[in-house]
CSV table of C-alpha atoms in Angstrom, one decimal:
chain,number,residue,atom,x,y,z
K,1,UNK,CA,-52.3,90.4,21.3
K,2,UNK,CA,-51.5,93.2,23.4
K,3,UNK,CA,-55.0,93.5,25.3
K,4,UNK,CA,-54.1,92.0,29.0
K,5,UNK,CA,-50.6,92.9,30.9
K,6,UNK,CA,-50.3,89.7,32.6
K,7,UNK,CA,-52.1,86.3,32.1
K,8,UNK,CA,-52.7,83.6,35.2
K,9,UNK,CA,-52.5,80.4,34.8
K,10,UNK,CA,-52.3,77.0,37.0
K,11,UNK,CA,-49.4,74.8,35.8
K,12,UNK,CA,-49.0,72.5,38.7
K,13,UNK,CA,-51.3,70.8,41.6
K,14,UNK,CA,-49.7,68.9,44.7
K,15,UNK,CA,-51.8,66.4,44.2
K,16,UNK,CA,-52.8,65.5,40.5
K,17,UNK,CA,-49.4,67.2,39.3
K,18,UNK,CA,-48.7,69.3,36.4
K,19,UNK,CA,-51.6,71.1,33.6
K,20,UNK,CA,-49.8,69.6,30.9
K,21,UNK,CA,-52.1,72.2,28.4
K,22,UNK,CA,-50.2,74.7,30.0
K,23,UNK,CA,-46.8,73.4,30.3
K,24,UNK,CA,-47.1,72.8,26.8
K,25,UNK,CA,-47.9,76.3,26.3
K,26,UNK,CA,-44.9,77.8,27.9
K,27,UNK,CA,-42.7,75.5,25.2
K,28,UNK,CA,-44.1,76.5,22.2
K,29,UNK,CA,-45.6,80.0,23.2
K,30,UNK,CA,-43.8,84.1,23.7
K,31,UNK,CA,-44.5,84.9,27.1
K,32,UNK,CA,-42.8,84.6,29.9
K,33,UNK,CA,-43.5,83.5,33.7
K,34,UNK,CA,-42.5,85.9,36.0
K,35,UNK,CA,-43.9,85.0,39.3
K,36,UNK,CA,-45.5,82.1,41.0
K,37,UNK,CA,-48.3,82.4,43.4
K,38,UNK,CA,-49.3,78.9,45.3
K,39,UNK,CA,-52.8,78.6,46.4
K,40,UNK,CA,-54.7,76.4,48.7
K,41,UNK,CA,-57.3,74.3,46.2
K,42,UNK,CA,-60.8,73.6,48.4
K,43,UNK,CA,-63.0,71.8,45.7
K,44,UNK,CA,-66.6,71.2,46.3
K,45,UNK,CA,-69.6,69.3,45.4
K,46,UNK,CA,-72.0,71.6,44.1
K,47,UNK,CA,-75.7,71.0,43.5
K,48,UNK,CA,-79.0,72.5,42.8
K,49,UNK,CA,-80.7,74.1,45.4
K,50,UNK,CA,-82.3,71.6,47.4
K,51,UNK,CA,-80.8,69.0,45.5
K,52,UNK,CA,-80.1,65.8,47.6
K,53,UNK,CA,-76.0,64.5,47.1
K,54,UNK,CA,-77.0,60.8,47.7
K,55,UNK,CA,-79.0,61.6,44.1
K,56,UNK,CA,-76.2,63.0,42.4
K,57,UNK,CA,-75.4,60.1,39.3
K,58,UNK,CA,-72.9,63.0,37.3
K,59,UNK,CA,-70.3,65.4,38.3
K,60,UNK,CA,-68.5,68.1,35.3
K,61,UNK,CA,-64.9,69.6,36.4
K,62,UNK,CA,-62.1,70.7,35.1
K,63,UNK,CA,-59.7,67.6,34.4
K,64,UNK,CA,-57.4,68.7,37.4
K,65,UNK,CA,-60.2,68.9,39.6
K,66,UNK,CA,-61.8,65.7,38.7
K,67,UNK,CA,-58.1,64.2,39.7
K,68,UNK,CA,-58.3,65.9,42.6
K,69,UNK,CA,-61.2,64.3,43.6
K,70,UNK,CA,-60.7,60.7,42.2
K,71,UNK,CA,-61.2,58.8,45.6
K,72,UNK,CA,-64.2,60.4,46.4
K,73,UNK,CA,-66.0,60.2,42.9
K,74,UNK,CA,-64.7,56.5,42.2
K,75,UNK,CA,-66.3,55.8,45.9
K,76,UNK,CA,-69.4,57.2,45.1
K,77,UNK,CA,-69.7,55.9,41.4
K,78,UNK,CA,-70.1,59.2,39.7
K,79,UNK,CA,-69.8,59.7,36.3
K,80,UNK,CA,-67.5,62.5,34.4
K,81,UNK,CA,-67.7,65.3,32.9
K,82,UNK,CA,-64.8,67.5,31.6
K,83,UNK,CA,-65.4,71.4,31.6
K,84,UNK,CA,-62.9,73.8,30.6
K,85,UNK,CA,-62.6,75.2,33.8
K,86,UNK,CA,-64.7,74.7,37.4
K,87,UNK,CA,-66.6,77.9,36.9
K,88,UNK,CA,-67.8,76.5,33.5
K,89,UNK,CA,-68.8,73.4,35.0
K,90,UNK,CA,-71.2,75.3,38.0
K,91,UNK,CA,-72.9,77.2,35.0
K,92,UNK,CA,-73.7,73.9,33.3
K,93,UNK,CA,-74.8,72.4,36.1
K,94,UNK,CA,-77.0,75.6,37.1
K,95,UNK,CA,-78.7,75.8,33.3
K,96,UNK,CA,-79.3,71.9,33.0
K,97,UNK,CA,-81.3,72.2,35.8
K,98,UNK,CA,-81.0,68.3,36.6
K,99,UNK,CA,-80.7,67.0,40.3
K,100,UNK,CA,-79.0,64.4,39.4
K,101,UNK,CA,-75.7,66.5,37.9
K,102,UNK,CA,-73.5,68.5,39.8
K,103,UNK,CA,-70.4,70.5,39.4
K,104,UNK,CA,-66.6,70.1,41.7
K,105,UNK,CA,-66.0,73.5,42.2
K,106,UNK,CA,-65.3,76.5,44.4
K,107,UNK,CA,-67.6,78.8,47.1
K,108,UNK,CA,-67.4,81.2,45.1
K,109,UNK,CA,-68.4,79.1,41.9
K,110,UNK,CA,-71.8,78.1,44.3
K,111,UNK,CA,-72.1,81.8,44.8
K,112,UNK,CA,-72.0,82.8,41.5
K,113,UNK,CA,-74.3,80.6,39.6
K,114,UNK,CA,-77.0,79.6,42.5
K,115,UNK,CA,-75.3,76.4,43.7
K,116,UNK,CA,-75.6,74.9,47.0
K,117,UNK,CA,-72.3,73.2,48.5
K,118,UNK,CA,-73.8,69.1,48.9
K,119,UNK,CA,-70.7,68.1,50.4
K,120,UNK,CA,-67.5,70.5,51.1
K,121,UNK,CA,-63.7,70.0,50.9
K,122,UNK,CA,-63.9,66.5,48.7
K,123,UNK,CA,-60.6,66.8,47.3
K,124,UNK,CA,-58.9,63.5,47.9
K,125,UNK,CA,-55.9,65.4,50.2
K,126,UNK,CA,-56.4,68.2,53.0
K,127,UNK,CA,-53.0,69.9,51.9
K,128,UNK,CA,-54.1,70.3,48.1
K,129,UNK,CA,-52.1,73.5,46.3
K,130,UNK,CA,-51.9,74.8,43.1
K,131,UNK,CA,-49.4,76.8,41.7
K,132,UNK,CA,-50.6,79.7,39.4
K,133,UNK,CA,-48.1,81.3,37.3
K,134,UNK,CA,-48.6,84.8,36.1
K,135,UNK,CA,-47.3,85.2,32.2
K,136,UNK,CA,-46.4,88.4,30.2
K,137,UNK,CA,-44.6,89.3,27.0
K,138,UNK,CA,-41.3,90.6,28.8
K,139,UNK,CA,-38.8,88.3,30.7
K,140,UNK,CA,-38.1,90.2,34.3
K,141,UNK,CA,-34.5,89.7,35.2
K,142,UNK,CA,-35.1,91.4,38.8
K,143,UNK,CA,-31.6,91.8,40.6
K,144,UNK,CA,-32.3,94.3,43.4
K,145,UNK,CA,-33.7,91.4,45.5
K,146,UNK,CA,-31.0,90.0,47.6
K,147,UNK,CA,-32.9,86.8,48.6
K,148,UNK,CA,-31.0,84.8,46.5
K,149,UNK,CA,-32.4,81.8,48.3
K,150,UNK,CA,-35.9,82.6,47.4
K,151,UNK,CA,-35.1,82.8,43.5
K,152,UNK,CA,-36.4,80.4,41.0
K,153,UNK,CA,-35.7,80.1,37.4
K,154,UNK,CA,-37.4,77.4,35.0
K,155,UNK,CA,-35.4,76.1,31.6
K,156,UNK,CA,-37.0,74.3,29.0
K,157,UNK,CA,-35.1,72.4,26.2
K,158,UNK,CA,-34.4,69.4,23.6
K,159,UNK,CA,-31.4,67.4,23.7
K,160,UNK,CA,-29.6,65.5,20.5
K,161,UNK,CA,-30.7,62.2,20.6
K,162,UNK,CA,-27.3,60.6,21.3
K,163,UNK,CA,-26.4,59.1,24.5
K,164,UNK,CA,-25.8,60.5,27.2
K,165,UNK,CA,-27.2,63.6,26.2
K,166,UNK,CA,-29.2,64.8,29.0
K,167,UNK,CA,-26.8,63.5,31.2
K,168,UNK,CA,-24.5,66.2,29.8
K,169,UNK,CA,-26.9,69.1,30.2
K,170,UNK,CA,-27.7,67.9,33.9
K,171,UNK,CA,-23.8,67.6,34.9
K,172,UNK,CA,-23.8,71.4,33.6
K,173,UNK,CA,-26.6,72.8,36.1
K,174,UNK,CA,-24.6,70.8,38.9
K,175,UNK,CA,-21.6,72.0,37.9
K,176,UNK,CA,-22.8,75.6,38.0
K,177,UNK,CA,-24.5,74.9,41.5
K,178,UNK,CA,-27.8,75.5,40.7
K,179,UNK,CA,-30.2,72.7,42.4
K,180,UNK,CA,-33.0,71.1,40.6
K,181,UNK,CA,-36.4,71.8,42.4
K,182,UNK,CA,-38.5,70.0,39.3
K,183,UNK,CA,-37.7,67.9,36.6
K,184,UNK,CA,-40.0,66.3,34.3
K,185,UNK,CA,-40.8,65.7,30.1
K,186,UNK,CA,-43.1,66.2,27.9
K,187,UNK,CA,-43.6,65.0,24.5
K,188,UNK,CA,-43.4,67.0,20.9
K,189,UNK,CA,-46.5,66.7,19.8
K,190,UNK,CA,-45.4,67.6,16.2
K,191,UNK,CA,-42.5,64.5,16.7
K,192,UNK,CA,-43.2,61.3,17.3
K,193,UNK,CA,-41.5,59.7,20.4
K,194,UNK,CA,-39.8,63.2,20.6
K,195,UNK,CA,-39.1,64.9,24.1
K,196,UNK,CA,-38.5,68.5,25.6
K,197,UNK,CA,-37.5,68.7,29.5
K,198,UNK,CA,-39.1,71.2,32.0
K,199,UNK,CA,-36.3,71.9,34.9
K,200,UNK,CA,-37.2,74.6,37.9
K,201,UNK,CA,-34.2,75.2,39.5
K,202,UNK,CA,-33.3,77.4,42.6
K,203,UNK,CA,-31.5,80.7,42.3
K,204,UNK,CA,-30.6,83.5,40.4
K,205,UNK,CA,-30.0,83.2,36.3
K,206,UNK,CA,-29.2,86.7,35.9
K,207,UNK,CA,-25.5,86.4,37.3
K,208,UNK,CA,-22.4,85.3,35.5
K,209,UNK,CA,-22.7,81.7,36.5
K,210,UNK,CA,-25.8,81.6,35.3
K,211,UNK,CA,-24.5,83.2,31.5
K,212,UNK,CA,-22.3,80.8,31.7
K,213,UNK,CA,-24.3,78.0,32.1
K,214,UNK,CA,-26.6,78.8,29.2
K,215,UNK,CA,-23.4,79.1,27.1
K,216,UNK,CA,-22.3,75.5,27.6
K,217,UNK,CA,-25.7,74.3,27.6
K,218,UNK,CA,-26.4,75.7,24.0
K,219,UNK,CA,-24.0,73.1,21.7
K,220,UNK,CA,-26.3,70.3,23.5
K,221,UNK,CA,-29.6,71.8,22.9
K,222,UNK,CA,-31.7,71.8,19.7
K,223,UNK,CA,-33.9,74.2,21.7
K,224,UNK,CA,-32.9,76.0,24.8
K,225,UNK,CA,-35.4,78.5,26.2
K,226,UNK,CA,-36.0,80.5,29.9
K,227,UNK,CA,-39.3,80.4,30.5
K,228,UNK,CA,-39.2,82.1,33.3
K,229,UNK,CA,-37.5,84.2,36.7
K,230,UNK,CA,-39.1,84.9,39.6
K,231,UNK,CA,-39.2,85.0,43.6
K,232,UNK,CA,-40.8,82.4,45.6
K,233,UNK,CA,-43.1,83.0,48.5
């Protein structure tokens, strides 16, 4: 609508993978992603004060998070709650007032809501990193940066259902030197058995080769759409 410049927004963990919510969301929505910001993901067990973690029966997260911690919640026999986000789930847990629930969160999530941190860094791997992505309404085709190496561009599109197809619109990217850094597919949720293909692929779009390569992927694609330009860090 116009009130917020950018909006940030996690779209894939190195753990539990891609937020498919929001993948799905740079498909079908208008804004654009024009930098990508990794981040180190420390999530928590967070209690009541006082509260003792051998009691806790219940634990409410975010979906990711509650991937992220599957070994250690499955190990303790926890039950699951979904939140919409980790801060949600700490202000549950805070107004329930129940020992027995807690919340997989962050410090500051504790810190905000009057949690204690029961048991710290549960996440099932000590090198978990999310990716945030910030969005806005205008695509940034930045060409004054010379580090060509550090440039990322992601593609979304449909293919014909024939065969072959993708094969076709892969051999294109190659052919233009461009090297696949992700590749993955989601369905259409308005088409049964219906795909679209997310591709992240390293360097710069904004350059002849990289016109050309939209051009001759176009006949191929039902829907062909860049999501997105930015540098890495």
């Amino acid at each position: 609508r116009g009130d917020c410049d950018v909006a940030v927004l996690p779209f894939e963990n190195s753990f539990a993978g891609e937020v498919s919510s929001v993948t799905d969301l740079m498909f079908s929505g208008s804004l654009y992603v024009n930098q990508v910001i990794e981040v180190e993901a420390e999530q928590n067990l967070l209690g009541l004060p006082g509260a003792d973690k051998s009691g806790i029966r219940k634990v409410y997260s975010h979906p990711q998070a509650l991937a992220q911690c599957a070994e250690y919640i499955n190990g303790h026999g926890l039950e699951t709650r979904e939140s919409s986000n980790t801060a949600v789930a700490a202000k549950r847990v805070a107004e329930k007032q129940d020992p027995t629930c807690a919340a997989i969160g962050t410090a500051e999530a504790a810190s905000l809501y009057g949690l204690e941190i029961l048991e710290p860094r549960i996440n099932t791997s000590r090198t978990n990193t999310t990716r945030f992505a910030s969005f806005s309404r205008m695509l940034r085709l930045d060409t004054k940066n010379k580090r060509k190496m550090d440039k990322h561009f992601i593609l979304m599109y449909t293919v014909k259902n024939e065969a072959g197809a993708l094969a076709q619109t892969l051999n294109i990217i190659g052919a233009h030197n461009y090297n696949m850094y992700n590749l993955h597919s989601r369905p259409m949720k308005e088409l049964l058995w219906n795909y679209y293909f997310f591709v992240e692929l390293e360097g710069d779009i904004a350059t002849e080769e990289g016109s050309s390569m939209l051009r001759e992927l176009a006949p191929l694609c039902d829907r062909l759409k860049l999501v997105g330009s930015f540098y890495t860090r």
